[in-house]
């Protein structure tokens, strides 16, 4: 009887580990998909505007303007998946501070997604969408900065993963491309650097989650 209980307990633990590794793997894939789609579609949209439309904003096709407003959703959804995967991979090591950082970042992403959808459907003049976007932006900024630090301290994942989480937070995504634009004397425009930086940062975070899922897989 004790032997049977021990086997059943081992089988249950193995099942939990498989479920955890599978969840982390899907989160990594979602993060990579969202980041690459955001970067690729963002760059293609900028290329279309620069090559095939005049400088007047009203000459840009409405569908392109709508798509440009919705593009951040791809990045946000990928970031939400990455946050969930990071939490699952580190939840036993980074303690209450890390859990609160993950929760803050995830709720901020959710508010930003809702705000982006409302703004795309109702227009930027709609007050509640602005409130949701500002609240979400602040929560995402604080949450990701804290999550990046917690990830580096926990040591479950390589330190560069935490650094990339910080680099992928709104303050860095908004201001780092401006510094590079000035450094290269406008050879690389902000509109090009921003999607590239966001795409690379979150793609690599997703890749790290895939590697963590492979290590966690008991098979």
PDB file of C-alpha atoms in Angstrom:
ATOM      1  CA  UNK A   1       0.000   0.000   0.000  1.00  0.00           C
ATOM      2  CA  UNK A   2       2.741   2.565   0.799  1.00  0.00           C
ATOM      3  CA  UNK A   3       4.487   1.597  -2.448  1.00  0.00           C
ATOM      4  CA  UNK A   4       1.299   2.239  -4.395  1.00  0.00           C
ATOM      5  CA  UNK A   5       0.871   5.631  -2.697  1.00  0.00           C
ATOM      6  CA  UNK A   6       4.472   6.566  -3.486  1.00  0.00           C
ATOM      7  CA  UNK A   7       4.022   5.668  -7.142  1.00  0.00           C
ATOM      8  CA  UNK A   8       0.812   7.630  -7.335  1.00  0.00           C
ATOM      9  CA  UNK A   9       2.496  10.622  -5.716  1.00  0.00           C
ATOM     10  CA  UNK A  10       5.399  10.440  -8.189  1.00  0.00           C
ATOM     11  CA  UNK A  11       2.955  10.205 -11.090  1.00  0.00           C
ATOM     12  CA  UNK A  12       1.075  13.246  -9.812  1.00  0.00           C
ATOM     13  CA  UNK A  13       4.312  15.234  -9.469  1.00  0.00           C
ATOM     14  CA  UNK A  14       5.379  14.223 -12.985  1.00  0.00           C
ATOM     15  CA  UNK A  15       1.975  15.276 -14.308  1.00  0.00           C
ATOM     16  CA  UNK A  16       2.296  18.685 -12.645  1.00  0.00           C
ATOM     17  CA  UNK A  17       5.801  19.112 -14.102  1.00  0.00           C
ATOM     18  CA  UNK A  18       4.613  18.213 -17.604  1.00  0.00           C
ATOM     19  CA  UNK A  19       1.679  20.609 -17.275  1.00  0.00           C
ATOM     20  CA  UNK A  20       4.002  23.370 -16.034  1.00  0.00           C
ATOM     21  CA  UNK A  21       6.551  22.871 -18.818  1.00  0.00           C
ATOM     22  CA  UNK A  22       3.783  22.800 -21.426  1.00  0.00           C
ATOM     23  CA  UNK A  23       2.313  26.037 -20.076  1.00  0.00           C
ATOM     24  CA  UNK A  24       5.717  27.744 -20.084  1.00  0.00           C
ATOM     25  CA  UNK A  25       6.348  26.518 -23.637  1.00  0.00           C
ATOM     26  CA  UNK A  26       3.049  27.922 -24.941  1.00  0.00           C
ATOM     27  CA  UNK A  27       3.701  31.214 -23.161  1.00  0.00           C
ATOM     28  CA  UNK A  28       7.104  31.413 -24.836  1.00  0.00           C
ATOM     29  CA  UNK A  29       5.631  30.702 -28.260  1.00  0.00           C
ATOM     30  CA  UNK A  30       2.908  33.320 -27.737  1.00  0.00           C
ATOM     31  CA  UNK A  31       5.497  35.908 -26.667  1.00  0.00           C
ATOM     32  CA  UNK A  32       7.643  35.216 -29.744  1.00  0.00           C
ATOM     33  CA  UNK A  33       4.634  35.312 -32.079  1.00  0.00           C
ATOM     34  CA  UNK A  34       3.336  38.598 -30.681  1.00  0.00           C
ATOM     35  CA  UNK A  35       6.757  40.257 -30.718  1.00  0.00           C
ATOM     36  CA  UNK A  36       7.649  39.204 -34.263  1.00  0.00           C
ATOM     37  CA  UNK A  37       4.205  40.112 -35.589  1.00  0.00           C
ATOM     38  CA  UNK A  38       4.377  43.540 -33.948  1.00  0.00           C
ATOM     39  CA  UNK A  39       7.860  44.234 -35.272  1.00  0.00           C
ATOM     40  CA  UNK A  40       7.188  42.897 -38.780  1.00  0.00           C
ATOM     41  CA  UNK A  41       3.802  44.488 -39.318  1.00  0.00           C
ATOM     42  CA  UNK A  42       4.967  47.742 -37.743  1.00  0.00           C
ATOM     43  CA  UNK A  43       7.943  47.986 -40.081  1.00  0.00           C
ATOM     44  CA  UNK A  44       5.835  47.061 -43.125  1.00  0.00           C
ATOM     45  CA  UNK A  45       3.261  49.692 -42.206  1.00  0.00           C
ATOM     46  CA  UNK A  46       5.940  52.358 -41.886  1.00  0.00           C
ATOM     47  CA  UNK A  47       7.427  51.312 -45.214  1.00  0.00           C
ATOM     48  CA  UNK A  48       4.039  51.553 -46.912  1.00  0.00           C
ATOM     49  CA  UNK A  49       3.388  55.015 -45.502  1.00  0.00           C
ATOM     50  CA  UNK A  50       6.816  56.293 -46.559  1.00  0.00           C
ATOM     51  CA  UNK A  51       6.704  54.828 -50.082  1.00  0.00           C
ATOM     52  CA  UNK A  52       3.087  54.906 -51.210  1.00  0.00           C
ATOM     53  CA  UNK A  53       1.373  57.760 -49.459  1.00  0.00           C
ATOM     54  CA  UNK A  54       1.875  61.482 -49.342  1.00  0.00           C
ATOM     55  CA  UNK A  55       2.994  63.329 -46.249  1.00  0.00           C
ATOM     56  CA  UNK A  56      -0.576  64.366 -45.469  1.00  0.00           C
ATOM     57  CA  UNK A  57      -2.029  62.178 -42.690  1.00  0.00           C
ATOM     58  CA  UNK A  58      -5.524  62.226 -44.184  1.00  0.00           C
ATOM     59  CA  UNK A  59      -4.212  60.505 -47.327  1.00  0.00           C
ATOM     60  CA  UNK A  60      -3.276  57.364 -45.384  1.00  0.00           C
ATOM     61  CA  UNK A  61      -5.883  54.602 -45.979  1.00  0.00           C
ATOM     62  CA  UNK A  62      -8.246  54.339 -42.979  1.00  0.00           C
ATOM     63  CA  UNK A  63      -7.648  50.604 -42.695  1.00  0.00           C
ATOM     64  CA  UNK A  64      -3.915  51.232 -42.297  1.00  0.00           C
ATOM     65  CA  UNK A  65      -4.540  53.783 -39.568  1.00  0.00           C
ATOM     66  CA  UNK A  66      -6.837  51.338 -37.778  1.00  0.00           C
ATOM     67  CA  UNK A  67      -4.268  48.548 -38.087  1.00  0.00           C
ATOM     68  CA  UNK A  68      -1.563  50.839 -36.703  1.00  0.00           C
ATOM     69  CA  UNK A  69      -3.679  51.548 -33.623  1.00  0.00           C
ATOM     70  CA  UNK A  70      -4.338  47.842 -33.133  1.00  0.00           C
ATOM     71  CA  UNK A  71      -0.723  46.718 -33.609  1.00  0.00           C
ATOM     72  CA  UNK A  72       0.223  47.306 -29.959  1.00  0.00           C
ATOM     73  CA  UNK A  73      -2.331  44.636 -29.055  1.00  0.00           C
ATOM     74  CA  UNK A  74      -0.058  42.001 -30.596  1.00  0.00           C
ATOM     75  CA  UNK A  75       2.861  43.112 -28.462  1.00  0.00           C
ATOM     76  CA  UNK A  76       0.703  43.451 -25.350  1.00  0.00           C
ATOM     77  CA  UNK A  77      -0.783  39.979 -25.726  1.00  0.00           C
ATOM     78  CA  UNK A  78       2.676  38.504 -26.261  1.00  0.00           C
ATOM     79  CA  UNK A  79       3.982  40.374 -23.203  1.00  0.00           C
ATOM     80  CA  UNK A  80       1.044  39.103 -21.131  1.00  0.00           C
ATOM     81  CA  UNK A  81       1.911  35.535 -22.117  1.00  0.00           C
ATOM     82  CA  UNK A  82       5.574  36.155 -21.265  1.00  0.00           C
ATOM     83  CA  UNK A  83       4.660  37.528 -17.832  1.00  0.00           C
ATOM     84  CA  UNK A  84       2.512  34.467 -17.110  1.00  0.00           C
ATOM     85  CA  UNK A  85       5.311  32.154 -18.254  1.00  0.00           C
ATOM     86  CA  UNK A  86       7.913  33.965 -16.176  1.00  0.00           C
ATOM     87  CA  UNK A  87       5.713  33.681 -13.117  1.00  0.00           C
ATOM     88  CA  UNK A  88       5.163  29.958 -13.623  1.00  0.00           C
ATOM     89  CA  UNK A  89       8.887  29.357 -14.100  1.00  0.00           C
ATOM     90  CA  UNK A  90       9.980  31.371 -11.043  1.00  0.00           C
ATOM     91  CA  UNK A  91       7.059  31.322  -8.623  1.00  0.00           C
ATOM     92  CA  UNK A  92       8.825  29.060  -6.135  1.00  0.00           C
ATOM     93  CA  UNK A  93      11.986  31.174  -6.068  1.00  0.00           C
ATOM     94  CA  UNK A  94      11.201  34.884  -6.358  1.00  0.00           C
ATOM     95  CA  UNK A  95       8.799  35.158  -3.424  1.00  0.00           C
ATOM     96  CA  UNK A  96       6.014  37.603  -2.711  1.00  0.00           C
ATOM     97  CA  UNK A  97       7.781  40.575  -4.300  1.00  0.00           C
ATOM     98  CA  UNK A  98       8.133  38.765  -7.613  1.00  0.00           C
ATOM     99  CA  UNK A  99       4.527  37.571  -7.495  1.00  0.00           C
ATOM    100  CA  UNK A 100       3.271  41.105  -6.854  1.00  0.00           C
ATOM    101  CA  UNK A 101       5.457  42.412  -9.683  1.00  0.00           C
ATOM    102  CA  UNK A 102       4.001  39.824 -12.070  1.00  0.00           C
ATOM    103  CA  UNK A 103       0.452  40.597 -10.957  1.00  0.00           C
ATOM    104  CA  UNK A 104       0.972  44.350 -11.341  1.00  0.00           C
ATOM    105  CA  UNK A 105       2.468  43.952 -14.808  1.00  0.00           C
ATOM    106  CA  UNK A 106      -0.246  41.524 -15.937  1.00  0.00           C
ATOM    107  CA  UNK A 107      -3.107  43.731 -14.714  1.00  0.00           C
ATOM    108  CA  UNK A 108      -1.443  46.725 -16.376  1.00  0.00           C
ATOM    109  CA  UNK A 109      -1.241  44.828 -19.674  1.00  0.00           C
ATOM    110  CA  UNK A 110      -4.915  43.864 -19.357  1.00  0.00           C
ATOM    111  CA  UNK A 111      -5.927  47.491 -18.782  1.00  0.00           C
ATOM    112  CA  UNK A 112      -3.806  48.581 -21.744  1.00  0.00           C
ATOM    113  CA  UNK A 113      -5.401  45.956 -23.998  1.00  0.00           C
ATOM    114  CA  UNK A 114      -8.913  47.073 -23.029  1.00  0.00           C
ATOM    115  CA  UNK A 115      -7.932  50.721 -23.476  1.00  0.00           C
ATOM    116  CA  UNK A 116      -6.410  50.057 -26.897  1.00  0.00           C
ATOM    117  CA  UNK A 117      -9.514  48.209 -28.085  1.00  0.00           C
ATOM    118  CA  UNK A 118     -11.838  50.930 -26.808  1.00  0.00           C
ATOM    119  CA  UNK A 119      -9.696  53.630 -28.407  1.00  0.00           C
ATOM    120  CA  UNK A 120      -9.592  51.778 -31.738  1.00  0.00           C
ATOM    121  CA  UNK A 121     -13.364  51.344 -31.761  1.00  0.00           C
ATOM    122  CA  UNK A 122     -14.441  54.677 -30.277  1.00  0.00           C
ATOM    123  CA  UNK A 123     -11.604  57.019 -31.223  1.00  0.00           C
ATOM    124  CA  UNK A 124      -8.880  58.730 -29.169  1.00  0.00           C
ATOM    125  CA  UNK A 125     -11.286  61.401 -27.902  1.00  0.00           C
ATOM    126  CA  UNK A 126     -13.166  58.830 -25.796  1.00  0.00           C
ATOM    127  CA  UNK A 127     -12.259  59.643 -22.176  1.00  0.00           C
ATOM    128  CA  UNK A 128     -12.376  56.191 -20.524  1.00  0.00           C
ATOM    129  CA  UNK A 129      -9.944  54.730 -23.045  1.00  0.00           C
ATOM    130  CA  UNK A 130      -7.364  57.375 -22.130  1.00  0.00           C
ATOM    131  CA  UNK A 131      -7.824  56.633 -18.428  1.00  0.00           C
ATOM    132  CA  UNK A 132      -7.389  52.909 -19.030  1.00  0.00           C
ATOM    133  CA  UNK A 133      -4.299  53.446 -21.178  1.00  0.00           C
ATOM    134  CA  UNK A 134      -2.611  55.764 -18.690  1.00  0.00           C
ATOM    135  CA  UNK A 135      -3.383  53.496 -15.726  1.00  0.00           C
ATOM    136  CA  UNK A 136      -2.232  50.435 -17.645  1.00  0.00           C
ATOM    137  CA  UNK A 137       0.957  52.147 -18.809  1.00  0.00           C
ATOM    138  CA  UNK A 138       1.907  53.109 -15.257  1.00  0.00           C
ATOM    139  CA  UNK A 139       1.181  49.644 -13.873  1.00  0.00           C
ATOM    140  CA  UNK A 140       3.047  47.896 -16.697  1.00  0.00           C
ATOM    141  CA  UNK A 141       6.049  50.180 -16.224  1.00  0.00           C
ATOM    142  CA  UNK A 142       6.301  49.572 -12.478  1.00  0.00           C
ATOM    143  CA  UNK A 143       5.474  45.879 -12.752  1.00  0.00           C
ATOM    144  CA  UNK A 144       7.971  45.057 -15.503  1.00  0.00           C
ATOM    145  CA  UNK A 145      10.787  46.997 -13.890  1.00  0.00           C
ATOM    146  CA  UNK A 146      10.203  45.123 -10.611  1.00  0.00           C
ATOM    147  CA  UNK A 147       9.758  41.801 -12.433  1.00  0.00           C
ATOM    148  CA  UNK A 148      13.032  42.270 -14.289  1.00  0.00           C
ATOM    149  CA  UNK A 149      14.909  42.913 -11.055  1.00  0.00           C
ATOM    150  CA  UNK A 150      13.183  39.960  -9.335  1.00  0.00           C
ATOM    151  CA  UNK A 151      14.078  37.705 -12.274  1.00  0.00           C
ATOM    152  CA  UNK A 152      17.745  38.635 -12.041  1.00  0.00           C
ATOM    153  CA  UNK A 153      17.776  38.079  -8.262  1.00  0.00           C
ATOM    154  CA  UNK A 154      15.884  34.750  -8.375  1.00  0.00           C
ATOM    155  CA  UNK A 155      18.475  33.163 -10.665  1.00  0.00           C
ATOM    156  CA  UNK A 156      16.057  30.641 -12.169  1.00  0.00           C
ATOM    157  CA  UNK A 157      16.591  32.144 -15.625  1.00  0.00           C
ATOM    158  CA  UNK A 158      19.752  33.790 -17.000  1.00  0.00           C
ATOM    159  CA  UNK A 159      20.320  37.356 -15.838  1.00  0.00           C
ATOM    160  CA  UNK A 160      19.913  38.729 -19.365  1.00  0.00           C
ATOM    161  CA  UNK A 161      16.249  37.673 -19.297  1.00  0.00           C
ATOM    162  CA  UNK A 162      15.545  40.094 -16.454  1.00  0.00           C
ATOM    163  CA  UNK A 163      17.488  42.806 -18.278  1.00  0.00           C
ATOM    164  CA  UNK A 164      15.386  42.241 -21.416  1.00  0.00           C
ATOM    165  CA  UNK A 165      12.166  42.427 -19.391  1.00  0.00           C
ATOM    166  CA  UNK A 166      13.299  45.840 -18.171  1.00  0.00           C
ATOM    167  CA  UNK A 167      14.344  46.836 -21.692  1.00  0.00           C
ATOM    168  CA  UNK A 168      10.897  45.762 -22.942  1.00  0.00           C
ATOM    169  CA  UNK A 169       9.081  47.970 -20.423  1.00  0.00           C
ATOM    170  CA  UNK A 170       7.338  51.148 -21.647  1.00  0.00           C
ATOM    171  CA  UNK A 171       9.885  53.681 -20.299  1.00  0.00           C
ATOM    172  CA  UNK A 172      12.743  52.007 -22.172  1.00  0.00           C
ATOM    173  CA  UNK A 173      10.737  51.269 -25.323  1.00  0.00           C
ATOM    174  CA  UNK A 174       9.674  54.908 -25.472  1.00  0.00           C
ATOM    175  CA  UNK A 175      13.011  56.608 -24.768  1.00  0.00           C
ATOM    176  CA  UNK A 176      15.850  54.259 -25.779  1.00  0.00           C
ATOM    177  CA  UNK A 177      14.985  54.470 -29.533  1.00  0.00           C
ATOM    178  CA  UNK A 178      15.191  58.264 -29.283  1.00  0.00           C
ATOM    179  CA  UNK A 179      18.735  58.017 -27.926  1.00  0.00           C
ATOM    180  CA  UNK A 180      19.794  55.698 -30.750  1.00  0.00           C
ATOM    181  CA  UNK A 181      18.125  57.972 -33.294  1.00  0.00           C
ATOM    182  CA  UNK A 182      20.256  60.872 -32.103  1.00  0.00           C
ATOM    183  CA  UNK A 183      23.360  58.673 -31.906  1.00  0.00           C
ATOM    184  CA  UNK A 184      23.108  57.612 -35.545  1.00  0.00           C
ATOM    185  CA  UNK A 185      22.147  61.117 -36.699  1.00  0.00           C
ATOM    186  CA  UNK A 186      18.683  60.116 -37.905  1.00  0.00           C
ATOM    187  CA  UNK A 187      19.949  57.290 -40.125  1.00  0.00           C
ATOM    188  CA  UNK A 188      17.595  55.054 -38.176  1.00  0.00           C
ATOM    189  CA  UNK A 189      14.247  56.688 -37.463  1.00  0.00           C
ATOM    190  CA  UNK A 190      12.382  56.242 -34.192  1.00  0.00           C
ATOM    191  CA  UNK A 191       9.498  54.595 -36.064  1.00  0.00           C
ATOM    192  CA  UNK A 192      11.912  51.902 -37.233  1.00  0.00           C
ATOM    193  CA  UNK A 193      13.876  51.446 -34.025  1.00  0.00           C
ATOM    194  CA  UNK A 194      10.866  51.145 -31.727  1.00  0.00           C
ATOM    195  CA  UNK A 195       9.273  48.023 -33.282  1.00  0.00           C
ATOM    196  CA  UNK A 196      12.719  46.461 -33.767  1.00  0.00           C
ATOM    197  CA  UNK A 197      13.697  46.994 -30.135  1.00  0.00           C
ATOM    198  CA  UNK A 198      10.344  45.747 -28.827  1.00  0.00           C
ATOM    199  CA  UNK A 199      10.386  42.757 -31.148  1.00  0.00           C
ATOM    200  CA  UNK A 200      13.926  41.689 -30.291  1.00  0.00           C
ATOM    201  CA  UNK A 201      13.473  42.119 -26.522  1.00  0.00           C
ATOM    202  CA  UNK A 202      10.268  40.093 -26.198  1.00  0.00           C
ATOM    203  CA  UNK A 203      11.310  37.500 -28.778  1.00  0.00           C
ATOM    204  CA  UNK A 204      14.388  36.708 -26.707  1.00  0.00           C
ATOM    205  CA  UNK A 205      12.305  36.549 -23.515  1.00  0.00           C
ATOM    206  CA  UNK A 206      10.027  34.064 -25.282  1.00  0.00           C
ATOM    207  CA  UNK A 207      13.068  32.062 -26.402  1.00  0.00           C
ATOM    208  CA  UNK A 208      14.296  31.916 -22.804  1.00  0.00           C
ATOM    209  CA  UNK A 209      10.906  30.547 -21.747  1.00  0.00           C
ATOM    210  CA  UNK A 210      11.133  27.834 -24.404  1.00  0.00           C
ATOM    211  CA  UNK A 211      14.540  26.825 -23.064  1.00  0.00           C
ATOM    212  CA  UNK A 212      13.185  26.812 -19.501  1.00  0.00           C
ATOM    213  CA  UNK A 213      10.297  24.583 -20.628  1.00  0.00           C
ATOM    214  CA  UNK A 214      12.732  22.087 -22.133  1.00  0.00           C
ATOM    215  CA  UNK A 215      14.731  21.966 -18.908  1.00  0.00           C
ATOM    216  CA  UNK A 216      11.556  21.556 -16.836  1.00  0.00           C
ATOM    217  CA  UNK A 217      10.241  18.702 -18.974  1.00  0.00           C
ATOM    218  CA  UNK A 218      10.801  15.491 -17.014  1.00  0.00           C
ATOM    219  CA  UNK A 219      10.732  13.443 -20.217  1.00  0.00           C
TER     220      UNK A 219
END
